[in-house]
Short mmCIF file of C-alpha atoms in Angstrom, two decimals:
data_model
loop_
_atom_site.label_atom_id
_atom_site.label_comp_id
_atom_site.label_asym_id
_atom_site.label_seq_id
_atom_site.Cartn_x
_atom_site.Cartn_y
_atom_site.Cartn_z
CA GLY X 1 -18.83 -76.69 55.65
CA GLU X 2 -19.63 -75.68 52.10
CA ASN X 3 -21.44 -72.38 51.90
CA VAL X 4 -22.62 -69.91 49.26
CA GLU X 5 -23.54 -66.37 50.24
CA GLN X 6 -25.75 -64.30 47.92
CA HIS X 7 -26.52 -60.57 47.89
CA PRO X 8 -28.76 -58.69 47.79
CA SER X 9 -31.79 -60.58 49.08
CA THR X 10 -34.15 -58.21 47.23
CA LEU X 11 -33.53 -55.96 44.25
CA SER X 12 -35.94 -53.53 42.64
CA VAL X 13 -35.10 -51.87 39.34
CA GLN X 14 -36.86 -49.83 36.68
CA GLU X 15 -37.49 -51.50 33.34
CA GLY X 16 -34.46 -51.02 31.10
CA ASP X 17 -31.99 -50.69 33.96
CA SER X 18 -29.33 -53.27 34.80
CA ALA X 19 -29.37 -55.70 37.71
CA VAL X 20 -26.37 -57.28 39.41
CA ILE X 21 -26.43 -60.18 41.88
CA LYS X 22 -23.28 -61.31 43.66
CA CYS X 23 -22.27 -64.61 45.25
CA THR X 24 -19.33 -65.87 47.25
CA TYR X 25 -18.47 -69.53 47.73
CA SER X 26 -16.34 -71.25 50.34
CA ASP X 27 -15.18 -74.52 48.73
CA SER X 28 -12.20 -73.80 46.49
CA ALA X 29 -12.72 -77.19 44.78
CA SER X 30 -15.99 -75.97 43.24
CA ASN X 31 -15.71 -76.09 39.46
CA TYR X 32 -19.15 -75.26 38.11
CA PHE X 33 -21.37 -72.26 38.83
CA PRO X 34 -24.95 -72.21 37.50
CA TRP X 35 -27.62 -69.57 37.93
CA TYR X 36 -31.30 -70.49 38.22
CA LYS X 37 -34.45 -68.42 37.84
CA GLN X 38 -37.46 -69.56 39.83
CA GLU X 39 -40.94 -68.15 39.42
CA LEU X 40 -43.50 -68.66 42.16
CA GLY X 41 -44.59 -72.30 42.38
CA LYS X 42 -42.40 -73.38 39.47
CA ARG X 43 -39.21 -75.36 38.99
CA PRO X 44 -35.77 -73.73 39.08
CA GLN X 45 -34.83 -72.96 35.49
CA LEU X 46 -31.19 -72.83 34.43
CA ILE X 47 -30.46 -69.48 32.76
CA ILE X 48 -26.68 -69.47 32.45
CA ASP X 49 -23.67 -71.30 33.85
CA ILE X 50 -19.90 -70.96 33.94
CA ARG X 51 -17.09 -73.39 34.55
CA SER X 52 -14.00 -72.71 36.62
CA ASN X 53 -11.68 -72.44 33.62
CA VAL X 54 -13.63 -69.48 32.21
CA GLY X 55 -13.75 -65.92 33.56
CA GLU X 56 -16.81 -64.57 31.79
CA LYS X 57 -19.74 -65.81 29.74
CA LYS X 58 -22.50 -63.90 28.01
CA ASP X 59 -25.85 -64.92 26.54
CA GLN X 60 -27.84 -62.04 25.07
CA ARG X 61 -28.89 -59.82 28.02
CA ILE X 62 -27.37 -62.10 30.66
CA ALA X 63 -23.72 -62.38 31.65
CA VAL X 64 -21.83 -64.12 34.41
CA THR X 65 -18.34 -63.37 35.71
CA LEU X 66 -16.14 -65.56 37.90
CA ASN X 67 -13.17 -64.57 40.05
CA LYS X 68 -11.65 -67.84 41.27
CA THR X 69 -9.01 -66.16 43.39
CA ALA X 70 -11.58 -64.21 45.38
CA LYS X 71 -14.18 -67.00 45.11
CA HIS X 72 -16.74 -64.53 43.79
CA PHE X 73 -19.15 -64.82 40.89
CA SER X 74 -21.82 -62.44 39.67
CA LEU X 75 -24.88 -62.34 37.43
CA HIS X 76 -25.51 -59.28 35.28
CA ILE X 77 -28.84 -58.67 33.56
CA THR X 78 -28.99 -55.71 31.18
CA GLU X 79 -32.06 -53.98 29.74
CA THR X 80 -34.31 -55.61 32.34
CA GLN X 81 -37.91 -56.41 31.47
CA PRO X 82 -40.93 -57.06 33.74
CA GLU X 83 -40.77 -60.76 32.81
CA ASP X 84 -37.33 -60.92 34.44
CA SER X 85 -39.09 -60.57 37.80
CA ALA X 86 -38.47 -63.77 39.78
CA VAL X 87 -36.20 -65.24 42.44
CA TYR X 88 -32.66 -65.91 41.23
CA PHE X 89 -30.37 -68.48 42.84
CA CYS X 90 -26.64 -68.91 42.37
CA ALA X 91 -25.00 -72.23 43.09
CA ALA X 92 -21.54 -73.72 43.37
CA SER X 93 -20.84 -77.32 42.53
CA ILE X 94 -18.40 -80.16 42.40
CA ALA X 95 -21.20 -82.67 41.95
CA LYS X 96 -24.08 -81.60 44.22
CA LEU X 97 -25.29 -78.00 44.00
CA ILE X 98 -24.85 -75.72 47.01
CA PHE X 99 -27.34 -72.90 46.53
CA GLY X 100 -27.26 -69.33 47.68
CA THR X 101 -30.16 -67.88 49.64
CA GLY X 102 -31.78 -66.26 46.61
CA THR X 103 -32.44 -62.76 45.31
CA ARG X 104 -35.97 -61.56 44.67
CA LEU X 105 -35.77 -59.31 41.60
CA GLN X 106 -38.65 -56.97 40.82
CA VAL X 107 -38.65 -55.03 37.56
CA PHE X 108 -41.12 -52.17 37.49
CA PRO X 109 -42.54 -50.97 34.15
CA GLY G 1 -42.30 -84.50 27.39
CA ALA G 2 -38.57 -85.07 27.65
CA GLY G 3 -38.01 -83.31 30.98
CA VAL G 4 -37.68 -84.56 34.55
CA SER G 5 -41.03 -85.85 35.78
CA GLN G 6 -42.03 -86.00 39.43
CA SER G 7 -45.11 -87.47 41.06
CA PRO G 8 -47.27 -86.75 42.86
CA ARG G 9 -47.26 -82.96 42.41
CA TYR G 10 -48.94 -82.53 45.77
CA LYS G 11 -49.05 -84.84 48.76
CA VAL G 12 -50.87 -84.29 52.03
CA ALA G 13 -50.18 -86.73 54.85
CA LYS G 14 -50.89 -86.95 58.53
CA ARG G 15 -48.00 -86.81 60.94
CA GLY G 16 -46.59 -90.29 61.42
CA GLN G 17 -47.54 -91.62 58.00
CA ASP G 18 -45.00 -92.85 55.45
CA VAL G 19 -44.76 -91.19 52.03
CA ALA G 20 -43.02 -92.09 48.75
CA LEU G 21 -42.05 -89.53 46.12
CA ARG G 22 -41.12 -90.54 42.59
CA CYS G 23 -38.68 -89.04 40.11
CA ASP G 24 -38.33 -90.01 36.45
CA PRO G 25 -35.15 -88.38 35.08
CA ILE G 26 -34.35 -87.34 31.55
CA SER G 27 -33.56 -90.42 29.49
CA GLY G 28 -29.83 -91.14 29.43
CA HIS G 29 -28.98 -88.92 32.38
CA VAL G 30 -26.52 -90.72 34.60
CA SER G 31 -26.74 -88.53 37.67
CA LEU G 32 -29.84 -87.91 39.77
CA PHE G 33 -30.15 -85.52 42.70
CA TRP G 34 -32.78 -84.87 45.35
CA TYR G 35 -33.16 -81.46 46.98
CA GLN G 36 -35.50 -80.10 49.65
CA GLN G 37 -36.81 -76.55 49.31
CA ALA G 38 -38.50 -74.93 52.29
CA LEU G 39 -40.78 -71.96 51.70
CA GLY G 40 -38.81 -68.83 50.82
CA GLN G 41 -35.46 -70.59 50.81
CA GLY G 42 -33.05 -72.08 48.33
CA PRO G 43 -32.97 -75.79 47.54
CA GLU G 44 -30.85 -77.87 49.92
CA PHE G 45 -29.07 -81.04 48.82
CA LEU G 46 -30.36 -84.35 50.14
CA THR G 47 -28.75 -87.16 48.15
CA TYR G 48 -27.09 -88.05 44.82
CA PHE G 49 -27.00 -91.13 42.60
CA GLN G 50 -24.78 -92.03 39.71
CA ASN G 51 -26.64 -94.78 37.91
CA GLU G 52 -27.87 -97.07 40.71
CA ALA G 53 -25.09 -96.16 43.14
CA GLN G 54 -25.91 -93.70 45.91
CA LEU G 55 -22.67 -91.72 46.06
CA ASP G 56 -23.64 -89.08 48.61
CA LYS G 57 -26.41 -89.10 51.18
CA SER G 58 -24.90 -86.53 53.50
CA GLY G 59 -27.87 -84.18 53.17
CA LEU G 60 -30.55 -86.58 54.38
CA PRO G 61 -31.85 -84.97 57.59
CA SER G 62 -32.47 -88.18 59.53
CA ASP G 63 -32.66 -91.94 59.20
CA ARG G 64 -36.37 -91.50 58.42
CA PHE G 65 -35.33 -90.45 54.92
CA PHE G 66 -34.36 -93.13 52.42
CA ALA G 67 -33.74 -92.94 48.67
CA GLU G 68 -33.19 -95.59 46.04
CA ARG G 69 -32.60 -95.91 42.32
CA PRO G 70 -32.47 -99.67 41.83
CA GLU G 71 -32.18 -99.82 38.04
CA GLY G 72 -30.33 -96.58 37.50
CA SER G 73 -33.33 -94.72 36.12
CA VAL G 74 -36.42 -93.94 38.23
CA SER G 75 -35.74 -92.92 41.82
CA THR G 76 -37.94 -92.95 44.90
CA LEU G 77 -37.50 -90.81 48.01
CA LYS G 78 -39.23 -92.33 51.01
CA ILE G 79 -39.94 -90.56 54.27
CA GLN G 80 -41.02 -92.68 57.20
CA ARG G 81 -42.99 -91.48 60.23
CA THR G 82 -43.41 -88.00 58.75
CA GLN G 83 -43.07 -84.93 60.96
CA GLN G 84 -44.39 -81.40 60.41
CA GLU G 85 -40.86 -80.14 59.72
CA ASP G 86 -40.77 -82.44 56.67
CA SER G 87 -43.25 -80.12 54.93
CA ALA G 88 -41.45 -78.68 51.90
CA VAL G 89 -41.09 -78.99 48.15
CA TYR G 90 -38.95 -81.96 47.17
CA LEU G 91 -37.11 -81.34 43.91
CA CYS G 92 -35.44 -83.91 41.72
CA ALA G 93 -32.77 -83.01 39.15
CA SER G 94 -30.89 -85.05 36.59
CA SER G 95 -27.65 -84.49 34.73
CA LEU G 96 -25.36 -86.08 32.16
CA ALA G 97 -22.45 -85.54 34.55
CA ARG G 98 -20.26 -88.35 35.69
CA LEU G 99 -17.84 -88.06 38.58
CA GLY G 100 -16.68 -84.46 39.00
CA GLY G 101 -19.89 -82.80 37.94
CA GLY G 102 -19.67 -79.75 35.73
CA GLN G 103 -22.84 -80.40 33.78
CA PRO G 104 -26.22 -78.66 33.97
CA GLN G 105 -28.79 -80.09 36.34
CA HIS G 106 -32.34 -80.02 35.04
CA PHE G 107 -35.11 -79.88 37.62
CA GLY G 108 -38.57 -81.38 37.79
CA ASP G 109 -41.62 -79.46 39.00
CA GLY G 110 -41.24 -80.94 42.47
CA THR G 111 -43.57 -82.58 44.95
CA ARG G 112 -45.13 -80.23 47.48
CA LEU G 113 -45.44 -82.23 50.71
CA SER G 114 -47.68 -80.99 53.49
CA ILE G 115 -47.73 -82.79 56.82
CA LEU G 116 -50.77 -82.12 58.98
#
């Protein structure tokens, strides 16, 4: 069935360093790839998304890349800050979202 | 506010009881989704409405789970004869997307359901 794999499951970085999270999806019909940030006990918050007709998108310190041929997409956070600490989920979608298993990012001051 | 609103925020029920969870989507959003999030895991799809039509209910775990959106706005997720494994956070999301998706889904705060 439809599946999204996400790596790593945990990621610890020093403040100011970059963080990269990678996802692979199985359904080649997927056409929309959002990334959500979820703090403990709170709702998933959309931070960036990309559609299948685009290879890269950037919003300030956050960027996402998509390789449709390999069915890979990645989140890049530069100049990390302690407030970036949270769980990050990738997802692949035609209509419903199929989520990855999440990455717990810790940014140490 | 103008976001997705869910109620109640917390629900405690005894095993075997029926529960009803409510979702009020963003005004004008055509699509409405329900997800179940177990502790420490990612949200998992339950069901999807476009207006009042339930287009996909493939994620509902059993026939004890039922969802409706009779007027194409507010939706209710009902769980009958609750079991301990139903304990989770139930998230609702809404979107402007019509068939084919491709639009952001905005989530509510969820209902944390605990079955004793």
